[in-house]
XYZ file of C-alpha atoms in Angstrom:
545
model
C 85.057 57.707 118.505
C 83.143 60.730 117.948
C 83.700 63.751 116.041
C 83.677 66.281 119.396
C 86.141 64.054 120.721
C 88.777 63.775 117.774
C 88.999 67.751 117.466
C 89.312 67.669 121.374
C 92.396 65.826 121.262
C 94.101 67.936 118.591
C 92.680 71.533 119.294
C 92.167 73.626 121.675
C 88.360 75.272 122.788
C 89.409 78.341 122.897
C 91.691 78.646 120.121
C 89.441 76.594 117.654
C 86.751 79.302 118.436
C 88.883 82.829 117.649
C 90.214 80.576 114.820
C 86.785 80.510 113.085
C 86.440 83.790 114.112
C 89.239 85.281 112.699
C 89.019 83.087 109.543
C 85.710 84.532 108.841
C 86.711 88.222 110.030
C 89.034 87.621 106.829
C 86.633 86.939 104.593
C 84.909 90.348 105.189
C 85.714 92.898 102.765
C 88.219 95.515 103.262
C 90.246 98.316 101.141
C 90.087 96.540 98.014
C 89.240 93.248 96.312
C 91.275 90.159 96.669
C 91.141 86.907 94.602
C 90.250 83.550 96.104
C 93.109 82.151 95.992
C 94.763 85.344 98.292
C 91.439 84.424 100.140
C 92.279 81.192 101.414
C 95.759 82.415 102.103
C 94.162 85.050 104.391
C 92.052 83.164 105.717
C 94.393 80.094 107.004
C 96.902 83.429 108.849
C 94.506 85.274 110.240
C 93.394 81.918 111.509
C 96.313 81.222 112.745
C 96.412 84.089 114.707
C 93.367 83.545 116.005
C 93.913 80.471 117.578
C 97.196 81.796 119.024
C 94.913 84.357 120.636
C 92.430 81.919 122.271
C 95.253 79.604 123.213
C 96.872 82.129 125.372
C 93.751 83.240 126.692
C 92.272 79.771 127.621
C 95.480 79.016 129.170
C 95.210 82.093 130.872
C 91.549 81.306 132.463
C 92.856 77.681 133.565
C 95.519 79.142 135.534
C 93.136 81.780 137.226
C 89.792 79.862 137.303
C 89.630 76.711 139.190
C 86.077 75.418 138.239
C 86.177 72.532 135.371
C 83.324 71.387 134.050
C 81.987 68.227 133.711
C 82.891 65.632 130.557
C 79.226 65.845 129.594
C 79.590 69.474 129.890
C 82.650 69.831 127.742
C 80.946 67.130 124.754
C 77.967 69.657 125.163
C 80.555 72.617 124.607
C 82.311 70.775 121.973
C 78.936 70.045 119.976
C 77.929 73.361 120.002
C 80.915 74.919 118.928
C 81.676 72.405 115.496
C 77.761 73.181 114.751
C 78.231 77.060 115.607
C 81.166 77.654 113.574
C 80.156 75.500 110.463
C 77.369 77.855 110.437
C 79.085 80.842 110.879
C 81.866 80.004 108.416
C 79.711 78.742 105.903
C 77.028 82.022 106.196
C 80.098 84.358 105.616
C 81.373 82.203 102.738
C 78.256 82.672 101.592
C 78.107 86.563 101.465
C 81.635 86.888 100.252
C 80.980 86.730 96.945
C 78.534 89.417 97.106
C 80.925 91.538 99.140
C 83.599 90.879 96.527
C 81.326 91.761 93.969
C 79.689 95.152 95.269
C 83.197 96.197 96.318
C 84.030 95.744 92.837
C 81.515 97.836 91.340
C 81.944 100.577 94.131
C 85.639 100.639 92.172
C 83.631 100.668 88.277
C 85.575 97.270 87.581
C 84.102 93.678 86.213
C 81.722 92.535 88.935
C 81.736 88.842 87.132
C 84.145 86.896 89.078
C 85.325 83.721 89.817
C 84.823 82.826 93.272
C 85.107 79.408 94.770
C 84.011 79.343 98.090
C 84.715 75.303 99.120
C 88.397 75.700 97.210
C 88.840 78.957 99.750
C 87.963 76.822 102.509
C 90.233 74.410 101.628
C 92.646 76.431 100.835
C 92.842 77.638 104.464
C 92.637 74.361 105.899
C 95.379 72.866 104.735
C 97.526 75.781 105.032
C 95.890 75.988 108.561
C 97.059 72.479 109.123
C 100.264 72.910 108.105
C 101.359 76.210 109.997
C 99.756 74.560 113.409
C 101.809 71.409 113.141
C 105.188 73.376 112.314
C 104.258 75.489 115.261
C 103.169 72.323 117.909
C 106.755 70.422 116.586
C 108.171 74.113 118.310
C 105.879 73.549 121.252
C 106.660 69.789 121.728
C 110.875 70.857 121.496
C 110.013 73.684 124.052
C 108.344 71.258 126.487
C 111.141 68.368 125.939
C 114.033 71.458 127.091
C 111.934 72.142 130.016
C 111.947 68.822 131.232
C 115.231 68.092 130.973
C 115.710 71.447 132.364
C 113.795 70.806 135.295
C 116.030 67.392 135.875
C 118.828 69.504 137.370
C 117.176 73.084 138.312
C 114.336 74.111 139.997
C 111.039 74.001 137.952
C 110.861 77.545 137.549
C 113.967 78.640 136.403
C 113.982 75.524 134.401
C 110.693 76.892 132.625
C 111.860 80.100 132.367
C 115.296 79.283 130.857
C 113.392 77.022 128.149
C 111.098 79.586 126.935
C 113.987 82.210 127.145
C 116.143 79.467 124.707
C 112.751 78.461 122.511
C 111.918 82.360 122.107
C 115.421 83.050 121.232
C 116.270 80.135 118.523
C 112.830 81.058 117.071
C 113.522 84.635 117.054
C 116.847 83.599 115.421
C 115.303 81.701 112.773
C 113.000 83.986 111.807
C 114.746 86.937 111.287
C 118.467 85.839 110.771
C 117.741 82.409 109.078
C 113.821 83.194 107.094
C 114.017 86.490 106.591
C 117.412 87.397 105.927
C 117.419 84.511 103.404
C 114.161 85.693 102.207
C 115.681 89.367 101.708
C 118.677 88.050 100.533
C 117.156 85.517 97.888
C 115.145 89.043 97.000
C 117.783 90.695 97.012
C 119.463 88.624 94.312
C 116.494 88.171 91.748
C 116.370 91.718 92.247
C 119.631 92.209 91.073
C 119.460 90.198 88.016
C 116.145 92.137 87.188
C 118.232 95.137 87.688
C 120.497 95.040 84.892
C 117.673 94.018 82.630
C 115.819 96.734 80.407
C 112.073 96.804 80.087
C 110.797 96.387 76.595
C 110.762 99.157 74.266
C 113.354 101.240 76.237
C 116.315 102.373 74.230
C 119.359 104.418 74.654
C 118.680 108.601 74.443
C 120.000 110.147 71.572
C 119.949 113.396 73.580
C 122.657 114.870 75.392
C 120.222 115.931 78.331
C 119.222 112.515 79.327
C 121.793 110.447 81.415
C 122.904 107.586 79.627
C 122.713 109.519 76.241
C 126.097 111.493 74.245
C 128.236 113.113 76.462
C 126.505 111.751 79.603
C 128.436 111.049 83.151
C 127.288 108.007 84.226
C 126.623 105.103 81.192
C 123.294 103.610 80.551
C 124.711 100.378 82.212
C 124.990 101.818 85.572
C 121.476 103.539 85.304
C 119.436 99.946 86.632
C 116.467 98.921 85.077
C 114.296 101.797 86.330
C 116.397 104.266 85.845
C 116.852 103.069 81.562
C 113.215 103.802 81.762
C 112.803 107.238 83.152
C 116.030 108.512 81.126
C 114.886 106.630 78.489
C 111.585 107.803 78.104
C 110.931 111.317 78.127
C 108.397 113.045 76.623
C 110.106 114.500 73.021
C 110.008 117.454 72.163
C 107.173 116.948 68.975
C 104.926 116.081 71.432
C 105.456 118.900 73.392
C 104.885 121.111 70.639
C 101.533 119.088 69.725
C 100.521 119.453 72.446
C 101.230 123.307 73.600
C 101.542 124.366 70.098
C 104.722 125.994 70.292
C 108.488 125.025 69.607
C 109.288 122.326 72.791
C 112.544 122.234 74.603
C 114.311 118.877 75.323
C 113.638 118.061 78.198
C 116.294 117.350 81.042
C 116.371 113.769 82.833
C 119.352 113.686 84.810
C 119.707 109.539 86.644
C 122.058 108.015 88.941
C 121.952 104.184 89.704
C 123.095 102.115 92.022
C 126.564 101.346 90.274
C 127.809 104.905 89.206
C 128.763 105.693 92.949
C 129.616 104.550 96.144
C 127.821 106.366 98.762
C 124.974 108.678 99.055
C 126.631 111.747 99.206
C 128.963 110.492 96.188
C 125.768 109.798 93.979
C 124.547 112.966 94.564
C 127.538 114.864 93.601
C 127.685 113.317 90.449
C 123.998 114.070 90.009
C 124.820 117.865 90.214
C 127.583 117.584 87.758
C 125.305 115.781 85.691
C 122.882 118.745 86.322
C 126.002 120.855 85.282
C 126.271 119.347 82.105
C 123.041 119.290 80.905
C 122.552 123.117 81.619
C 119.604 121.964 83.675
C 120.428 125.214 86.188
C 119.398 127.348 83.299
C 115.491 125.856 83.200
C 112.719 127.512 85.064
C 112.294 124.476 87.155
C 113.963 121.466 88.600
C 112.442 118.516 90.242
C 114.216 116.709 93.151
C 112.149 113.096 92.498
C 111.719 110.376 94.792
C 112.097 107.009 93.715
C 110.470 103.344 95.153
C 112.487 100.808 95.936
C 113.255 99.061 92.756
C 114.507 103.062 91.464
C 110.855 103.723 89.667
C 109.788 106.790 89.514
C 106.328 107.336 88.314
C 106.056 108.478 84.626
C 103.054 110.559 85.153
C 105.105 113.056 87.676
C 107.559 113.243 85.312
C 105.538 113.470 81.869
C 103.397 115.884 83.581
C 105.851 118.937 84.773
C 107.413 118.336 80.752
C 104.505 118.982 79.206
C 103.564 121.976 81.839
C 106.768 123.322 81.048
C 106.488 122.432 77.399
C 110.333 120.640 77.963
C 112.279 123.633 79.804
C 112.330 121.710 82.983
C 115.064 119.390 84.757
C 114.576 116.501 87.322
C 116.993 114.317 89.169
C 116.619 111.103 90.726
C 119.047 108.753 92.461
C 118.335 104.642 93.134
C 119.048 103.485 96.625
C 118.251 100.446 96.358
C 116.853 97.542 93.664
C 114.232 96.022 96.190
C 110.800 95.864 95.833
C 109.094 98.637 97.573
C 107.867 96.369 100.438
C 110.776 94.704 100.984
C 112.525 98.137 101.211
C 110.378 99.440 103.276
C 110.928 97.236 105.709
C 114.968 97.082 105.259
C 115.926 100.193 103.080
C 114.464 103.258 104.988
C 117.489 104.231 106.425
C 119.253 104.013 103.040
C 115.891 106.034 101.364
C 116.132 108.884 103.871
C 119.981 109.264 103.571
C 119.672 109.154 99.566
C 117.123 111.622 99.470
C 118.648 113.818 102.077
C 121.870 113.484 100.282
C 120.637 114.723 97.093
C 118.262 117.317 97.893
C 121.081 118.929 99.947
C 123.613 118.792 96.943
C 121.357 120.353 94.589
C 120.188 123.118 97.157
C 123.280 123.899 97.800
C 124.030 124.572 94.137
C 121.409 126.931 93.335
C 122.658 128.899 96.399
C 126.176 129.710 94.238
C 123.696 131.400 91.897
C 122.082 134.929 92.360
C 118.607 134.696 93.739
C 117.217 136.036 90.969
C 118.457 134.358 88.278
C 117.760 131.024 90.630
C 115.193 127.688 88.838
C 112.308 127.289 91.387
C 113.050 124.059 93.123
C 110.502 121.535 93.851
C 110.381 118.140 95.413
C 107.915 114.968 94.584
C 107.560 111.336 95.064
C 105.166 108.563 95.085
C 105.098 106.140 98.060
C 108.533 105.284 99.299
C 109.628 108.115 97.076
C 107.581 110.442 99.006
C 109.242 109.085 102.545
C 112.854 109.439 100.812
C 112.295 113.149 100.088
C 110.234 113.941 102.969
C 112.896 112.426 105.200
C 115.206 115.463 103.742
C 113.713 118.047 106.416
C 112.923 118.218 110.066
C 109.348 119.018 109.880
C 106.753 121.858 107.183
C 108.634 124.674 107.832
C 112.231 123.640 106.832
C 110.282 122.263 103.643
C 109.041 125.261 102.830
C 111.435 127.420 103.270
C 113.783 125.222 101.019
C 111.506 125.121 98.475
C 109.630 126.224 96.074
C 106.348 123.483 96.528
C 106.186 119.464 97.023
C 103.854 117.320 95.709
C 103.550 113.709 97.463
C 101.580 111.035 95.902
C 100.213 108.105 97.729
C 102.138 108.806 101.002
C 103.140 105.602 103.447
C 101.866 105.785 107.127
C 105.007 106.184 108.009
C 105.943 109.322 106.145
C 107.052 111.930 109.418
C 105.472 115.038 108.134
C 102.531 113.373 107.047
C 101.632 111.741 110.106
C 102.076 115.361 112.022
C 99.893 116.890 109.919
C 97.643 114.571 109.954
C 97.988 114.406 113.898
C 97.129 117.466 114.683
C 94.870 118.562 112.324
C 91.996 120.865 112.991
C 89.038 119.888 115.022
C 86.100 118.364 112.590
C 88.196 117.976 109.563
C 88.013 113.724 108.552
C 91.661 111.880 108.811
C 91.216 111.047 104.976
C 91.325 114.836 104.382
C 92.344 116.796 107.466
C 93.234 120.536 107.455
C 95.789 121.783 109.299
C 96.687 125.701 109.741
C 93.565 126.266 108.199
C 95.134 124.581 104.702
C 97.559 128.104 104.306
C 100.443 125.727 103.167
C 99.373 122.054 102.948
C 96.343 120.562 102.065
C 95.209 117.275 101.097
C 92.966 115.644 98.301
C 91.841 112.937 96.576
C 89.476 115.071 93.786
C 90.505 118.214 91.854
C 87.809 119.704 94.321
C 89.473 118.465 97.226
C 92.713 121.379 96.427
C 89.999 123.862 96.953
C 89.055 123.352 100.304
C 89.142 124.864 102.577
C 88.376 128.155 100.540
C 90.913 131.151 102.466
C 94.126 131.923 101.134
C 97.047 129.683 99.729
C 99.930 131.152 98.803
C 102.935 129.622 97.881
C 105.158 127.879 98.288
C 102.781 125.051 98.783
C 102.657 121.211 100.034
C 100.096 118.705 98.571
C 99.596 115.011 99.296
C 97.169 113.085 96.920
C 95.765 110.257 98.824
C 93.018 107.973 97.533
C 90.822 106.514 100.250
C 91.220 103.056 99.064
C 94.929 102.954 99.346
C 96.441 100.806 101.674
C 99.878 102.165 101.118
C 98.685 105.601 103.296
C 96.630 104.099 105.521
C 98.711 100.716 106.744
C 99.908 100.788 109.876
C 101.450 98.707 112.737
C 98.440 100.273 115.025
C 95.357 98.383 113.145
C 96.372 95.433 115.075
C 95.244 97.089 118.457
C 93.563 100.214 117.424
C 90.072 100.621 115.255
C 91.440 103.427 112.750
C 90.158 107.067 112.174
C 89.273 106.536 108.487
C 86.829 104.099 109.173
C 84.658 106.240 111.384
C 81.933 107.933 109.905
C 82.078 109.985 107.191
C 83.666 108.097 105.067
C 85.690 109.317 102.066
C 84.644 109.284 99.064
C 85.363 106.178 97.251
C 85.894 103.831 100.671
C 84.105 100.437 101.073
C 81.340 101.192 103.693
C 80.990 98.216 104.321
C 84.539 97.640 105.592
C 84.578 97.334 109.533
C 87.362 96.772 112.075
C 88.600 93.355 113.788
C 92.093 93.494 115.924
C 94.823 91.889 114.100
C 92.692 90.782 111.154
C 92.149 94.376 109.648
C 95.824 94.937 109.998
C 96.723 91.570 108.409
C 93.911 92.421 105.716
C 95.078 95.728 104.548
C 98.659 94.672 104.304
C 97.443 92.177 101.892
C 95.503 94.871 100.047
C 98.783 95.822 99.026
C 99.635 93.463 96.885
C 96.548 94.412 94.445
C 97.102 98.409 95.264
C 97.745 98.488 91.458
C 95.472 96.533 90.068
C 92.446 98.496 90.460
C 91.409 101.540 88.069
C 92.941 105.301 88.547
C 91.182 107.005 91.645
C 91.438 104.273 93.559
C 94.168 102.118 95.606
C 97.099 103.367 94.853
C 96.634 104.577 91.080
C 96.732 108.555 90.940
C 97.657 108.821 86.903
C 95.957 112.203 85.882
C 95.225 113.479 89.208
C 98.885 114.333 89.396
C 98.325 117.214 87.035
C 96.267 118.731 89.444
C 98.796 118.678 92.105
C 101.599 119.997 89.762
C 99.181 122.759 88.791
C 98.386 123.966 92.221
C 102.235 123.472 93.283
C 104.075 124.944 90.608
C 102.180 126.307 87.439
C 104.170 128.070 84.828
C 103.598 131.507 83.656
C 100.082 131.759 82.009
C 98.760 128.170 82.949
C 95.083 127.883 83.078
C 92.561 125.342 84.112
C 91.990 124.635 80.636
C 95.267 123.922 80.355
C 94.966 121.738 83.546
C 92.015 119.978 81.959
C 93.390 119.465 78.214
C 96.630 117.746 80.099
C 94.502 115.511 81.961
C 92.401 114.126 79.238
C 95.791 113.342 77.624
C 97.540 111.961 80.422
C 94.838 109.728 81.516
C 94.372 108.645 77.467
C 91.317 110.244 77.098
């Protein structure tokens, strides 16, 4: 038996074709680089999906085109195709290395990698294999209900019952038997992490960090994260080494998971914590954001401290101990209530004091962070007129604001840094330069979202699989892969994936903003006197320099 003839009998022409297709659509390079093994991964889904495609639309054609072609014709067909896609798949295999590589170096990392194109293919093979016979034993249970179906009803209501029951038990098995047990299996490890503490982290011995003397809620309850970012603030000598005069301890007020009940009950106890540490008596406080797992990013935090030189307060609450994709997907609602809960506790507050006597009130987060707080008004306006500035780092697609800015931006300004009201409260950078532009006024209060143009976290979205996306058109940022293109469903199953390495890549790029989060402090909410030597000098020492 020949070799046409044995991948007749188990594939499909069409789908064998988009499965190559997509396959080598994956191996193209896209946000930022992926290992080999995540290769072959990619490359056996997106294959997968491709054959679904050119399944359906081959079963499509049969039932609307009569013609069949001959048995000679379809061994011709069959020839051509095995030859075709050997020598597409292994051309691209072939130039992935070099795309890996001069993605790489567009990003200043190692361009000396370990790349193993025949283990890739492999790699997506078997997986291949494996995912098409789990899906044909679905396919071969579907046709058996039909046919018993059809026994006793008439042949179409007896196929449309059976693909109404398949549909449904599959539904029901991914979401309420996979997922949920995926979430919930999470969702335990999770927990576990939780009450761990990450080395080096130790109790405060200051009464204005939560967990320390006198504190309202124990270091227990504070989660894992939240040890961390009471644990760690910046003290008060290196304040003073840095500025060069006496510091203030700072104020890092924390509520986990298991100090309260509800939303609303976490924040109250937030603002008595606030109470306690006298943080209403600062210049400042910071209404923070957190991710999933409760993490707030050090580098928002460390940064207003040492602007402030340690008179400043910040308050963060954890809503969940998820990872930040897995809460994304399941946690929103519980991220926008938290962060609506506590910005409205502590703004209602400051509004018992006299306005003048009043701590400017900011808000900032990083990723799901920045959703959580942004979810805590109705659209610019209400945010500005509630506050005193926001800074957003690495913003989610899915942030509401964001994505209405970014909507209706003005005419010839790019999506990866749009302008919108001619930048008079919001504006939107990647570079220090970026804050400038464009040059008219800016007063405050003001809104700024640092976005990289390599990270997937802004720019991932549901619409890749249908729609070729406004950053890739030309010009390109500064800092994207030109040599990224579009492909339906692949590009949206490739930049998902680039999540999972949004970290691993040097600051400026994915989603690693480190000392550029001194510039957006400085253009939000400077203190008294601060310069752009000062900006500069706290740079160099937040990025280690």
């Amino acid at each position: 038996m020949d070799e046409g003839r044995v991948v007749r009998r188990r594939l499909g022409f069409g789908g064998t074709l988009l499965a190559v297709l997509f396959a080598c659509a994956s191996l193209t390079p896209s946000l930022l680089p992926r290992t080999w093994l995540l290769q072959g991964v990619m490359g056996a889904v997106t294959g997968i999906i491709g054959y679904a495609a050119g399944a359906a639309l081959g079963a499509l054609a049969r039932s609307v085109i009569r013609y069949r072609p001959s048995e000679r014709a379809r061994w011709i067909a069959w020839q051509v195709l095995i030859a075709g896609c050997a020598a597409v798949a292994a051309i691209t295999l072939w130039y992935s290395y070099d795309w890996q590589r001069d993605l790489r170096a567009l990003m200043g990392m190692d361009t000396r990698i370990t790349w193993f194109p025949p283990v890739i293919l492999a790699v997506a093979l078997v997986l291949f294999a494996v995912i098409l016979f789990l899906c044909r034993l679905v396919r071969l249970g579907g046709r058996r209900l039909i046919g018993w179906l059809d026994r006793f009803l008439p042949s179409y209501a007896g196929h449309a019952i059976g693909v109404l029951v398949i549909a449904v038990l599959v539904g029901v098995l991914a979401n309420d038997v996979l997922f949920s047990g995926f979430v919930a299996r999470v969702s335990d490890v999770s927990s576990v992490a939780n009450k761990g503490t990450n080395p080096g982290v130790r109790p405060p011995g200051s009464r204005s960090l939560s967990g320390g003397p006198g504190s309202l809620v124990s270091w227990e309850s504070l989660g894992r994260e939240g040890r961390s970012f009471a644990g760690s603030a910046v003290t008060p000598a290196l304040l003073t080494a840095f500025s060069g005069r006496p510091a203030a301890e700072p104020i890092r007020v924390y509520v986990g998971l298991e100090a309260a009940a509800t939303p609303e009950a976490q924040a109250a106890l937030a603002v008595r914590e606030l109470e306690r540490t006298g943080a209403f008596d600062r210049p400042i406080i910071a209404v923070l954001g957190t991710t999933g797992t409760g993490w707030v990013d050090e580098h928002i935090a460390d940064a207003l401290e040492y602007m402030y030189n340690g008179r400043s307060a910040m308050v963060a609450v954890q809503y969940s101990y998820l990872p930040s994709w897995v809460s994304f997907l399941v946690d929103r609602g519980r991220a926008a209530a938290a962060g609506k809960a506590l910005f409205e506790a502590v703004h209602a507050r400051l509004a018992l004091l006299p306005p003048d006597d009043r701590p400017r009130l900011v808000v900032s987060g990083e990723s799901l962070g920045s959703y959580e707080l942004e979810r805590a008004f109705s659209d610019l306006d209400e945010m500005v007129a509630r506050t005193d500035g926001a800074l957003f780092v690495g913003p989610p697609n899915a942030d509401p604001i964001w994505r209405r800015l970014t909507e209706d931006r003005e005419p010839g300004s790019p999506v990866w840094r749009p302008v919108y009201d001619d930048g008079r409260t919001a504006r939107f950078a990647q570079r220090t330069a970026d804050l400038s532009r464009p040059p008219g006024p800016w007063p405050h209060p003001r809104v700024v979202y640092l976005q990289n143009a390599s990270d997937p976290v802004v720019w991932w979205t549901p619409e890749l699989i249908y729609r070729r996306p406004a950053w890739l058109e030309e010009p390109r940022a500064p800092g994207m892969n030109p040599q990224m293109n579009w492909f339906p469903l692949v590009t949206f199953w490739q930049v998902l994936v680039d999540m999972t390495a949004a970290l691993s890549v040097p600051p400026g790029h994915g989603h690693r903003y480190n000392s550029d989060i001194v510039d957006g402090w400085a253009a939000v909410a400077p203190p008294p006197g601060w310069s752009a030597d000062d900006t500069g000098s706290l740079r160099a020492l937040i990025s280690g320099n």
